[in-house]
Short mmCIF file of C-alpha atoms and ligand atoms in Angstrom, two decimals:
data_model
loop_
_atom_site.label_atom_id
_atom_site.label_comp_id
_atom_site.label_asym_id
_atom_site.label_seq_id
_atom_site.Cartn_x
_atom_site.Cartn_y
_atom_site.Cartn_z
CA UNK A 1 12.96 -4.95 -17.43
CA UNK A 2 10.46 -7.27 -19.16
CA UNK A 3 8.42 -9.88 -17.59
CA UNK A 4 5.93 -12.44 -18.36
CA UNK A 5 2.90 -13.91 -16.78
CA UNK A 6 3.76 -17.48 -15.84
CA UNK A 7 0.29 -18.22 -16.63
CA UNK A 8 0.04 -16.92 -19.91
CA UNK A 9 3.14 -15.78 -21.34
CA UNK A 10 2.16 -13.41 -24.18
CA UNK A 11 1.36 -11.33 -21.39
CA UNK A 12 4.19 -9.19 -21.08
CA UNK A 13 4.62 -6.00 -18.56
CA UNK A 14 7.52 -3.61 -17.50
CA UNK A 15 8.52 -3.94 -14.55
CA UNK A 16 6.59 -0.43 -13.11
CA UNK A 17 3.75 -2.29 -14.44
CA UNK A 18 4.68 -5.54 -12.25
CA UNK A 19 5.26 -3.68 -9.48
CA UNK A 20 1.80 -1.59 -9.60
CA UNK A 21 -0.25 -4.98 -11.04
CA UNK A 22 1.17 -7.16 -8.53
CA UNK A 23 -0.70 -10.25 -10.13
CA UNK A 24 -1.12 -10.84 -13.79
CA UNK A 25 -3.98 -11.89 -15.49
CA UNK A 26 -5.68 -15.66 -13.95
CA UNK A 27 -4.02 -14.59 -10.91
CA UNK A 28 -0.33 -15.34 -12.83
CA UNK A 29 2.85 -14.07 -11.45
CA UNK A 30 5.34 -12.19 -13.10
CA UNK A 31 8.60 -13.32 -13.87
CA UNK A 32 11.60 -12.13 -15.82
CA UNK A 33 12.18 -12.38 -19.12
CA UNK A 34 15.70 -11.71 -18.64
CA UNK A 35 17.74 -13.55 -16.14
CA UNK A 36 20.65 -11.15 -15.75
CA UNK A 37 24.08 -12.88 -14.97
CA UNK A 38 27.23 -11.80 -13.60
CA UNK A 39 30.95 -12.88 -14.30
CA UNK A 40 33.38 -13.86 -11.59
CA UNK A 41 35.65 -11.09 -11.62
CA UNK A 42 32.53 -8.65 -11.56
CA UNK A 43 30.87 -10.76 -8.13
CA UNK A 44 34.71 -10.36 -6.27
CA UNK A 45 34.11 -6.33 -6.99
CA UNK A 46 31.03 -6.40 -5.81
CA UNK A 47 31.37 -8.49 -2.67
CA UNK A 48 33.72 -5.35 -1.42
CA UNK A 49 31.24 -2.83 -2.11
CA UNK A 50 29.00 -1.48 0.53
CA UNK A 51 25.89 -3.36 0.99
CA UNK A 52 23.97 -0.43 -0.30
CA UNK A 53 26.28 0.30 -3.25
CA UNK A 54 26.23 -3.57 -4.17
CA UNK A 55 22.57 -3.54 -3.77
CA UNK A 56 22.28 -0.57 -5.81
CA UNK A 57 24.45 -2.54 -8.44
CA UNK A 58 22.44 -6.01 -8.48
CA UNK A 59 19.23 -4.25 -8.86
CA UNK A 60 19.81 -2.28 -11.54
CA UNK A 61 21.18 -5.63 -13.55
CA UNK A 62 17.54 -5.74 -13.18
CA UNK A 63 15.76 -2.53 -13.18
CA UNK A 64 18.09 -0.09 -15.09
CA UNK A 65 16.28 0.50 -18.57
CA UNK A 66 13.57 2.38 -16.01
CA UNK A 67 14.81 4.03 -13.36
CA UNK A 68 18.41 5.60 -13.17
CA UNK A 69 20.96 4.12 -10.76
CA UNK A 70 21.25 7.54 -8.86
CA UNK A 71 17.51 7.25 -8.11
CA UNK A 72 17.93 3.38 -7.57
CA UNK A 73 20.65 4.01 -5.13
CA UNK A 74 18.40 6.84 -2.83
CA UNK A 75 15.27 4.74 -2.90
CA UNK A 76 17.41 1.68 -1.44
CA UNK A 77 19.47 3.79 1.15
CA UNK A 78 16.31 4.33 2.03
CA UNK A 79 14.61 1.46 2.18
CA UNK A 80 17.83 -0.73 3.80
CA UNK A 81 18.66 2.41 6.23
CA UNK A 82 18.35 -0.12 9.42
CA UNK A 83 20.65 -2.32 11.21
CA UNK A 84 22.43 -4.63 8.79
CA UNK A 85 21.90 -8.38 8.86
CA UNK A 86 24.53 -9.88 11.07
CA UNK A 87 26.05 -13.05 11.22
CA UNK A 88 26.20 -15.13 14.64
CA UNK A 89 28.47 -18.35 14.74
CA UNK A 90 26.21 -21.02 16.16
CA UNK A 91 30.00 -23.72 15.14
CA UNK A 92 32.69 -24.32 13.26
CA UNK A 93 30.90 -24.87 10.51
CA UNK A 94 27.51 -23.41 11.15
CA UNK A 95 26.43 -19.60 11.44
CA UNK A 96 22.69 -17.96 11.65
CA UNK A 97 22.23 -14.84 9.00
CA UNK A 98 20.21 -12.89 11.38
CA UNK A 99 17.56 -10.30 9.13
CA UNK A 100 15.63 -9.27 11.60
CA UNK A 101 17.09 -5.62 12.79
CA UNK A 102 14.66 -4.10 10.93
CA UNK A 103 12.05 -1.53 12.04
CA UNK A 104 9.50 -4.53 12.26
CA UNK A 105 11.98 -7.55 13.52
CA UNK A 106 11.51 -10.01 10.27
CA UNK A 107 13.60 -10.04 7.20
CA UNK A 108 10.52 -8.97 5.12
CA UNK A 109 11.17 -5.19 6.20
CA UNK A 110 13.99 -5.17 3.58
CA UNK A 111 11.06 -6.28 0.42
CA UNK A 112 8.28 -4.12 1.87
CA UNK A 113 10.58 -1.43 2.44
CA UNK A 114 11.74 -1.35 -0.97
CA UNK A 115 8.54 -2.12 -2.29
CA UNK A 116 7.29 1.31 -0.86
CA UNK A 117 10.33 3.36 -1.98
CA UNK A 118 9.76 1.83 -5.87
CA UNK A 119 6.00 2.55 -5.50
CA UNK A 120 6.41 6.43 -4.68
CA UNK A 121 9.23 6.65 -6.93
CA UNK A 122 7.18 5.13 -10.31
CA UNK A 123 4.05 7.09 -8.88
CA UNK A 124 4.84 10.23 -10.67
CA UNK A 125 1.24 10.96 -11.30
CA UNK A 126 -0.03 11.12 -7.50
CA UNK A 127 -2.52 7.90 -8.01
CA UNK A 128 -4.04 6.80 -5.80
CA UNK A 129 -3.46 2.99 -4.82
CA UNK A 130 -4.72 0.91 -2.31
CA UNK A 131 -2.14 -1.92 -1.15
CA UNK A 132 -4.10 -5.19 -0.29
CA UNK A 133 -2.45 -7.68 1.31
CA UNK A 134 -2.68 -11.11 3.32
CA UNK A 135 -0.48 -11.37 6.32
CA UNK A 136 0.53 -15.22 8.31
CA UNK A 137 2.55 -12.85 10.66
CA UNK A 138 5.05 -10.83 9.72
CA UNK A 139 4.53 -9.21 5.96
CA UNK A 140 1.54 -7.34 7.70
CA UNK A 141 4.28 -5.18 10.23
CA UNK A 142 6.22 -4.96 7.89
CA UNK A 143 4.16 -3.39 4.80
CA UNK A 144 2.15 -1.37 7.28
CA UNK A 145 5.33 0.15 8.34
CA UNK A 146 6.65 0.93 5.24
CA UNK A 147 3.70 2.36 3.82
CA UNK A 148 2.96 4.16 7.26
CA UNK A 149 1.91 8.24 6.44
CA UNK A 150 2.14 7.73 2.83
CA UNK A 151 0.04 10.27 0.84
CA UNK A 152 -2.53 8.79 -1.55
CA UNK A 153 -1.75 5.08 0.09
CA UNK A 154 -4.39 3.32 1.53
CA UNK A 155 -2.83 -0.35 3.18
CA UNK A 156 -5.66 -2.67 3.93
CA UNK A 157 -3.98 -6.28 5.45
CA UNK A 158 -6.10 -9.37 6.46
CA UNK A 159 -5.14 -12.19 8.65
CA UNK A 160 -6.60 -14.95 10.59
CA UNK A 161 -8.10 -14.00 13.88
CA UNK A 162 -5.85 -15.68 16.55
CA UNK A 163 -3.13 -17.53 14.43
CA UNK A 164 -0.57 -15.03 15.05
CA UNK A 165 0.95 -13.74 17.56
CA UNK A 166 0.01 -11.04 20.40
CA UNK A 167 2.96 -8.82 19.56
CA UNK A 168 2.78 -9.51 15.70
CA UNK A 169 -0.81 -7.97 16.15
CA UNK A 170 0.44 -5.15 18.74
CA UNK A 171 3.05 -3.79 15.85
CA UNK A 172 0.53 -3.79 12.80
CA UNK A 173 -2.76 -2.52 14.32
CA UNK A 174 -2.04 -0.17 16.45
CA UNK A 175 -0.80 2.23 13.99
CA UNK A 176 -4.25 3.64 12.83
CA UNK A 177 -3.85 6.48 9.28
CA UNK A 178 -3.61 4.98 6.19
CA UNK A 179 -3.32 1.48 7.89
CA UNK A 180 -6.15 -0.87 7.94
CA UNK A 181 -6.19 -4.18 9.40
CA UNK A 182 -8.94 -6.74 9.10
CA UNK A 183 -8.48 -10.00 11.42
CA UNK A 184 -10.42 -12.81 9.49
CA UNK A 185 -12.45 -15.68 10.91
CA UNK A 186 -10.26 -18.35 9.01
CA UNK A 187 -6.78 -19.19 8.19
CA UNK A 188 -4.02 -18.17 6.15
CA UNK A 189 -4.98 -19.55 3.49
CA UNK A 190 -8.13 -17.83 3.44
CA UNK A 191 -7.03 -14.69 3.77
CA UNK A 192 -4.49 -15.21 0.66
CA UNK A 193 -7.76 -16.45 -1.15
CA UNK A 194 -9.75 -13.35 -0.55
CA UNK A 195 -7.21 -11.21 -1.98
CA UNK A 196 -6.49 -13.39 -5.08
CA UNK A 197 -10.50 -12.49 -5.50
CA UNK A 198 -10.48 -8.87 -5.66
CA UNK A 199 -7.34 -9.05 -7.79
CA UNK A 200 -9.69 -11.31 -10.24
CA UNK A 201 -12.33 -8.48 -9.93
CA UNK A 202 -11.60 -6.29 -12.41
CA UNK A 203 -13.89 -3.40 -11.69
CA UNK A 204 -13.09 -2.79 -8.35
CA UNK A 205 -9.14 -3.48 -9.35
CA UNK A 206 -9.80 -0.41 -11.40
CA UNK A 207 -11.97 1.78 -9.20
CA UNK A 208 -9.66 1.28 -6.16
CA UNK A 209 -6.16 0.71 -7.87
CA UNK A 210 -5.87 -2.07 -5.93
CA UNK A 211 -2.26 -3.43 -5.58
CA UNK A 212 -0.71 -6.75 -3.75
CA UNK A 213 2.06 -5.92 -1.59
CA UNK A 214 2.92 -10.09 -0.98
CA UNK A 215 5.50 -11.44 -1.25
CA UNK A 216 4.37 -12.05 -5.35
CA UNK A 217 5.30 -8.79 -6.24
CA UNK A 218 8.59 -8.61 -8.00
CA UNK A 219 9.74 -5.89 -6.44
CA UNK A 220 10.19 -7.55 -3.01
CA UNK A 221 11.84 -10.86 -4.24
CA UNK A 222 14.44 -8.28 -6.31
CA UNK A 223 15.16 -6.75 -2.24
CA UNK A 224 15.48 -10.14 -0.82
CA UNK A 225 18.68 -10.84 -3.51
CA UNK A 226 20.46 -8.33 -1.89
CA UNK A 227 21.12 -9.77 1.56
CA UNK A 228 22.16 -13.47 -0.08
CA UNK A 229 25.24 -11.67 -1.50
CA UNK A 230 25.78 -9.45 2.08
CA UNK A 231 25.75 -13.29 3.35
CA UNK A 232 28.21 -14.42 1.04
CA UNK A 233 30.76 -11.39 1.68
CA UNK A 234 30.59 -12.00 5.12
CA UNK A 235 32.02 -15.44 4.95
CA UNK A 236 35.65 -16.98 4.16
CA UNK A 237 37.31 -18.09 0.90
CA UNK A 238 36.87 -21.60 2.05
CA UNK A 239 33.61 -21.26 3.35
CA UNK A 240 32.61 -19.62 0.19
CA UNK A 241 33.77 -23.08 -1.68
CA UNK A 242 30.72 -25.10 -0.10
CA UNK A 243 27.90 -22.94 1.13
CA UNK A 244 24.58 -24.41 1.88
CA UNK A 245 21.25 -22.23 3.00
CA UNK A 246 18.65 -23.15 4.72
CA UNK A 247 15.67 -21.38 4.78
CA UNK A 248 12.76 -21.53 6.45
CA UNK A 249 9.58 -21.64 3.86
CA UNK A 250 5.89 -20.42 4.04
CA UNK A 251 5.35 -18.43 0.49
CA UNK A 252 8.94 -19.63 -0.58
CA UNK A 253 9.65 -15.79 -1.65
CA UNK A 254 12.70 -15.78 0.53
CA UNK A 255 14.07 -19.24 -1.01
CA UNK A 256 13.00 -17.53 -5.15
CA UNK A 257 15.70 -14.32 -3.81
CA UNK A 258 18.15 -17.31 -3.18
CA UNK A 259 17.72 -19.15 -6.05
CA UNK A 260 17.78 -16.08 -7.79
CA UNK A 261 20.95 -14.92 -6.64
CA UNK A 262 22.46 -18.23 -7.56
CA UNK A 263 20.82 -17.45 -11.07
CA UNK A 264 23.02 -14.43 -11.76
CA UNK A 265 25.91 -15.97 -10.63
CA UNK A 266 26.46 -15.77 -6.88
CA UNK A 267 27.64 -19.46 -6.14
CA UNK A 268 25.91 -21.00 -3.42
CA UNK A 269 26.42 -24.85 -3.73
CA UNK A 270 22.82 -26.05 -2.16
CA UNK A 271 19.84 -24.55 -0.87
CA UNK A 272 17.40 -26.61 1.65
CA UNK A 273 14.00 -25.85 1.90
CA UNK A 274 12.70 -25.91 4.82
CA UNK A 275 9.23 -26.27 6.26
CA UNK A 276 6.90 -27.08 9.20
CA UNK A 277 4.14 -29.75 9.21
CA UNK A 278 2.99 -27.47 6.21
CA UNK A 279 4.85 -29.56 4.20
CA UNK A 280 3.05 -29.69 0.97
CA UNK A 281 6.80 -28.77 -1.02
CA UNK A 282 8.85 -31.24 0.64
CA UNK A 283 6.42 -34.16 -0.24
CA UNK A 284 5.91 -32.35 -3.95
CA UNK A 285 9.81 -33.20 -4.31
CA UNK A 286 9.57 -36.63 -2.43
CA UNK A 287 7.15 -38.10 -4.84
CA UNK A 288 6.12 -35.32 -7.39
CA UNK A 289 2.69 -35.10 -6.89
CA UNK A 290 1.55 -31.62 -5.67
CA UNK A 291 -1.10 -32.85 -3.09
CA UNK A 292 -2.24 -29.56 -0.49
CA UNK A 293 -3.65 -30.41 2.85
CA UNK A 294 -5.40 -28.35 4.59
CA UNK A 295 -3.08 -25.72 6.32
CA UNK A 296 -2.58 -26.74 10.42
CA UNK A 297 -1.34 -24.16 12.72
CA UNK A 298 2.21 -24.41 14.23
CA UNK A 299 4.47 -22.29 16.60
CA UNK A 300 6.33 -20.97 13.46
CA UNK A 301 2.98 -19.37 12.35
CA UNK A 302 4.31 -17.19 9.44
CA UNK A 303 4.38 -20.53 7.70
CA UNK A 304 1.71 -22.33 7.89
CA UNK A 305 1.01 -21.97 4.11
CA UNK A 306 -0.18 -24.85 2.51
CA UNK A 307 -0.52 -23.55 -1.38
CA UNK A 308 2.84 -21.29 -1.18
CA UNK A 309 2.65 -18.67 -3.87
CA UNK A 310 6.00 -18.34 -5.19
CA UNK A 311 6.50 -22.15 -6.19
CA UNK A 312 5.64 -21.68 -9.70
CA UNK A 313 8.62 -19.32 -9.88
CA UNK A 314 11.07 -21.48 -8.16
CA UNK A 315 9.64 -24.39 -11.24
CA UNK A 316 10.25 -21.68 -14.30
CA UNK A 317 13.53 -20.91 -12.62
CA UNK A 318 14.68 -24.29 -12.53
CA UNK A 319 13.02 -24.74 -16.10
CA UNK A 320 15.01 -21.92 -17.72
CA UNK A 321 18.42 -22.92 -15.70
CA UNK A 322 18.18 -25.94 -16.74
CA UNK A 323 18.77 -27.04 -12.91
CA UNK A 324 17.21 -30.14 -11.78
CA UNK A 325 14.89 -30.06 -8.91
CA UNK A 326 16.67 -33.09 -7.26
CA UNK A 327 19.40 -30.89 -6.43
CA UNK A 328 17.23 -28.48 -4.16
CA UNK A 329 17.54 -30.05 -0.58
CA UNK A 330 14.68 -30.31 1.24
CA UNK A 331 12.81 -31.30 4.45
CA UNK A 332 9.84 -30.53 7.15
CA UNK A 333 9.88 -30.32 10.99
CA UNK A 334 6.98 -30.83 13.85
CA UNK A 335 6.45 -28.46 16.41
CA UNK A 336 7.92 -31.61 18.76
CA UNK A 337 11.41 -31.52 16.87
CA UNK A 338 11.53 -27.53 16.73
CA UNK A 339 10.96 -27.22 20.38
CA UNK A 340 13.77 -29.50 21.06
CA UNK A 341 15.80 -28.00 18.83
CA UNK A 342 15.25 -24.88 20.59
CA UNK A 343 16.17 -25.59 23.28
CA UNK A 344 19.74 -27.72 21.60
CA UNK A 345 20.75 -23.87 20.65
CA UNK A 346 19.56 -22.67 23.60
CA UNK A 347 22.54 -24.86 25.60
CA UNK A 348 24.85 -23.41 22.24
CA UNK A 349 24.11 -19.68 24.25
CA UNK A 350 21.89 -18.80 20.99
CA UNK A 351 18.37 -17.66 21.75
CA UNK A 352 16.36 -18.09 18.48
CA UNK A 353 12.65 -18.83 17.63
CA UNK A 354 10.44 -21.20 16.18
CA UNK A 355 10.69 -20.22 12.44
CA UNK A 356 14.88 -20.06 12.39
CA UNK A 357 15.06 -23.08 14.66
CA UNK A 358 13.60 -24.92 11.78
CA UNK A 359 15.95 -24.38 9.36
CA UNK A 360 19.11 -25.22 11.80
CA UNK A 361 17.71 -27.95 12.41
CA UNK A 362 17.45 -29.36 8.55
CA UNK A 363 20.77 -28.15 8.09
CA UNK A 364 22.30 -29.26 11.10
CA UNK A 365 21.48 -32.55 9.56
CA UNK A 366 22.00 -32.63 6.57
CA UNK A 367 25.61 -30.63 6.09
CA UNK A 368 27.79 -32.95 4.82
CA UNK A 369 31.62 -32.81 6.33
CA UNK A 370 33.42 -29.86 4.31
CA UNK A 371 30.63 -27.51 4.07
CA UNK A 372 29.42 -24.65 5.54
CA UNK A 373 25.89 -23.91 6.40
CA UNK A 374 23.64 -20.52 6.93
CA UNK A 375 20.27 -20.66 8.23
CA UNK A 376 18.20 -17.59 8.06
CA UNK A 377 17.42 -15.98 11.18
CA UNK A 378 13.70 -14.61 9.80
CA UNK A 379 12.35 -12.84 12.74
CA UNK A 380 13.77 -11.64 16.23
CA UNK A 381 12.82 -14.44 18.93
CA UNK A 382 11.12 -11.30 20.93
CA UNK A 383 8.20 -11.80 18.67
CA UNK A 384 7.39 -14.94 19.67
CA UNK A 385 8.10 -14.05 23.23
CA UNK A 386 5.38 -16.38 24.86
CA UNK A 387 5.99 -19.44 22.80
CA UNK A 388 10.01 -19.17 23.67
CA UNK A 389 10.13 -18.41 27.02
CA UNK A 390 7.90 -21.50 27.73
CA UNK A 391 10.13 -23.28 25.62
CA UNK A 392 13.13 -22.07 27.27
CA UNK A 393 11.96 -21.27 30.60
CA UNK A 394 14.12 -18.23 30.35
CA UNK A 395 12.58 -14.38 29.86
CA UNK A 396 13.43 -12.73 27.17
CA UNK A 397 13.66 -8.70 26.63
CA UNK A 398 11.30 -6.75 24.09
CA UNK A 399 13.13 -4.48 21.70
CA UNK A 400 12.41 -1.22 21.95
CA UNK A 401 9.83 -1.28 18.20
CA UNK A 402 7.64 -4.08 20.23
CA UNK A 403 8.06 -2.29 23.79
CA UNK A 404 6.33 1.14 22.28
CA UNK A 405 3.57 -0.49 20.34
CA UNK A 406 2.56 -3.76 23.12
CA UNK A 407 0.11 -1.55 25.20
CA UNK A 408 -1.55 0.18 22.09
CA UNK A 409 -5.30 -0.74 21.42
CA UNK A 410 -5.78 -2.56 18.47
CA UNK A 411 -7.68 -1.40 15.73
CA UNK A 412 -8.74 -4.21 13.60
CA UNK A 413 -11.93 -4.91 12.22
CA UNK A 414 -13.03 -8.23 11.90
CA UNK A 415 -15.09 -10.09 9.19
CA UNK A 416 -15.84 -13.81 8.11
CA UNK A 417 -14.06 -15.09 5.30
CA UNK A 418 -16.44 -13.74 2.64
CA UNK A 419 -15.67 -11.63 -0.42
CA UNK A 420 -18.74 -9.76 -0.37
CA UNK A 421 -18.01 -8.76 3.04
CA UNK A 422 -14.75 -7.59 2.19
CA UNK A 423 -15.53 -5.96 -1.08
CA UNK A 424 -17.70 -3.88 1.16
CA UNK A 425 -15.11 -2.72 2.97
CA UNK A 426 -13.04 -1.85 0.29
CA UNK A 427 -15.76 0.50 -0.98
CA UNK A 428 -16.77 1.63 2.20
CA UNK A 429 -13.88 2.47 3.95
C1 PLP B 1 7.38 -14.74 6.16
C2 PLP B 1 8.22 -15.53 7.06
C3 PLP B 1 8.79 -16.75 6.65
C4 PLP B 1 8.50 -17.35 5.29
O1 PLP B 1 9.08 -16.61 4.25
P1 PLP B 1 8.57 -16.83 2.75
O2 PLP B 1 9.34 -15.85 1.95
O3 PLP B 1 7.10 -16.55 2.74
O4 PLP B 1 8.86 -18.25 2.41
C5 PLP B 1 9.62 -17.42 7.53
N1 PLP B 1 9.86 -16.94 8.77
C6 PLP B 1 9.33 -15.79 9.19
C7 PLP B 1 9.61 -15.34 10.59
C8 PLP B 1 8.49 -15.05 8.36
O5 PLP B 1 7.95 -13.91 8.80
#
């Protein structure tokens, strides 16, 4: 598999080199030369297969030329060997996709998961890497658990001090080894900015073999296809017809798997995008202009992004379809609204949390009559325990990953937003 820097295209890697680079020169991301397609009567075998087998099968429309489909197939029975996603009517015509039965509750165990397998499974040499990474909530769980007692691994995550949750902190800094976890006295946004500067460093790149394990690398978008293709075996012939997905946005890496799974062929009719007040996309495709404000916190903290990270790969996608960006459905909710609406599915007998709630919301109003609509379920409401049983009034029980870790001491360290600071740690520790 080839792929090019989106920010200067004669830069051209394979896809082991992607996966180790993470970022491409200027800070560009890497995206696929090749947009691999499949024909009708190949998508109605698939859709019976296994999820594994199937997965196995999209990814290597991918990643074949390097790595055999026997090998492909271990690493992802590996890296998907959890509770599959599940799908929960909500009504007639509306369902949640629930991805959170992974080890870490949050649909980005399947990327980081498969992330890790690829990484030990191109690492033929024994380097040694260390995986930097910025965490709003949940990538931070999920890539310390995946990487958890890896030999020659060293996972070092930032995240802003006191923007996520008590139990998103428990599960990621408690775990001590190879793990390292540095709360930062700033936001998101800042902590995504840090590690897009020791990416840019080039010395200490080199001397560390530093490597992003965001949602940018390409080997965790290729994961998320998967599960858009379990989705659309899991519904009927009719609902296949007219199926809209919402799905709630902070980096937009979940919404690029979509799109990308509509790319090779998988017919989804509409996609919304859906955000909190972080709404920087949804006013990008109300008047065009790209305009940033500064990030404000929310109860769906994993996405309170304000310069998402994937968008330029949603643009080239839509570019080299040939799709037009008024067809992506779109829209933002307040805290206000997603409390409410929280409570609406709570009197439907469905228990979800902030993040989810936003996308049923958006879709809830804007399915037109004769479709059908999944919203992702992105995390298990147990991780946002405080924020929804005030909202609800109603306890809810911790799973059994967040009951072991919710008494642990934490082990973070904790710096101010400064790269010096942090380059010193990456030297030093
Ligand atoms: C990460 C996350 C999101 C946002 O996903 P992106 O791929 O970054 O757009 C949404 N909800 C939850 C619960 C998350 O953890």
């Amino acid at each position: 598999m080839k792929l090019y820097n989106l920010k200067n295209h004669r830069e051209k890697v394979n896809f082991e080199t992607a996966v180790k680079l993470g970022l491409g020169q200027q800070q560009g991301l890497f995206f696929p030369v090749e947009l691999p397609t499949i024909t009708p009567f190949e998508l109605s075998r698939i859709l019976k297969m296994d999820f594994i087998t199937r997965s196995t099968e999209i990814l290597s429309k991918f990643i074949c030329s390097e790595i055999s489909k026997e090998e492909l197939y271990k690493n992802v029975k590996i890296a998907f060997s959890f509770k599959k996603p599940l799908k929960i009517s909500i009504n007639n015509n509306i369902s949640c996709f629930e991805l959170f039965h992974g080890p870490t509750l949050a649909f980005k165990d399947f990327g980081a998961r498969f992330m890790a397998q690829m990484i030990l499974s191109l690492n033929k040499d024994n380097e040694s890497f260390t995986i930097l990474t910025a965490t709003s909530g949940d990538t931070g769980a999920a890539v310390a658990h995946a990487f958890y007692g890896m030999k020659n691994i060293r996972v070092i995550i930032l995240y802003p001090k006191g923007k996520i949750s008590t139990l998103q902190e428990q599960l990621f800094c408690t775990l001590g080894k190879n793990i390292k976890t540095i709360s930062i006295n700033g936001s998101f946004d800042d902590c995504q900015k840090l590690v897009k500067k020791a990416f840019d460093d080039r010395k200490l790149k080199k001397l560390i073999g530093l490597n992003s394990a965001n949602s940018i690398n390409i080997s965790r978008l290729l994961a998320q296809i998967c599960y858009y293709f379990e989705a659309f075996s899991l519904i009927s012939e009719k609902q296949k017809k007219n199926l809209v997905i919402a799905v709630p946005c902070g980096n937009f890496g979940n919404l690029t798997a979509g799109l990308l799974a509509k790319s090779m062929g998988l017919p989804i009719k509409s996609f919304i995008a859906c955000t909190n007040s972080n709404d920087t996309v949804p006013r990008f495709l109300n008047t065009g202009k790209w305009d940033p404000h500064k990030t404000v916190s929310t109860i769906s903290n994993a996405m309170d992004i304000s310069q998402p990270n994937n968008w330029p790969r949603i643009e080239e996608l839509f570019r080299r379809k040939q799709w037009n960006l008024k067809e992506l459905r779109f829209g933002s909710v307040s805290d206000d609204v997603t409390k409410q609406t929280l409570k609406e599915l709570f009197e439907l007998k469905y228990i979800s949390e902030p993040h989810a709630a936003i996308a049923y919301r958006l879709l809830f109003d804007q399915l037109k009559k004769d479709e059908f609509g999944l919203f992702l379920g992105t995390a298990h409401p147990s991780k946002f325990k405080n924020t929804v049983e005030k909202i609800l009034k109603t306890k809810i029980e911790l799973p059994e990953e967040l009951q072991n870790r919710a008494n642990l001491p934490l082990l973070s360290y904790n710096i101010n937003p400064s790269f010096k600071k942090l380059k010193e740690f990456l030297l030093d520790k």
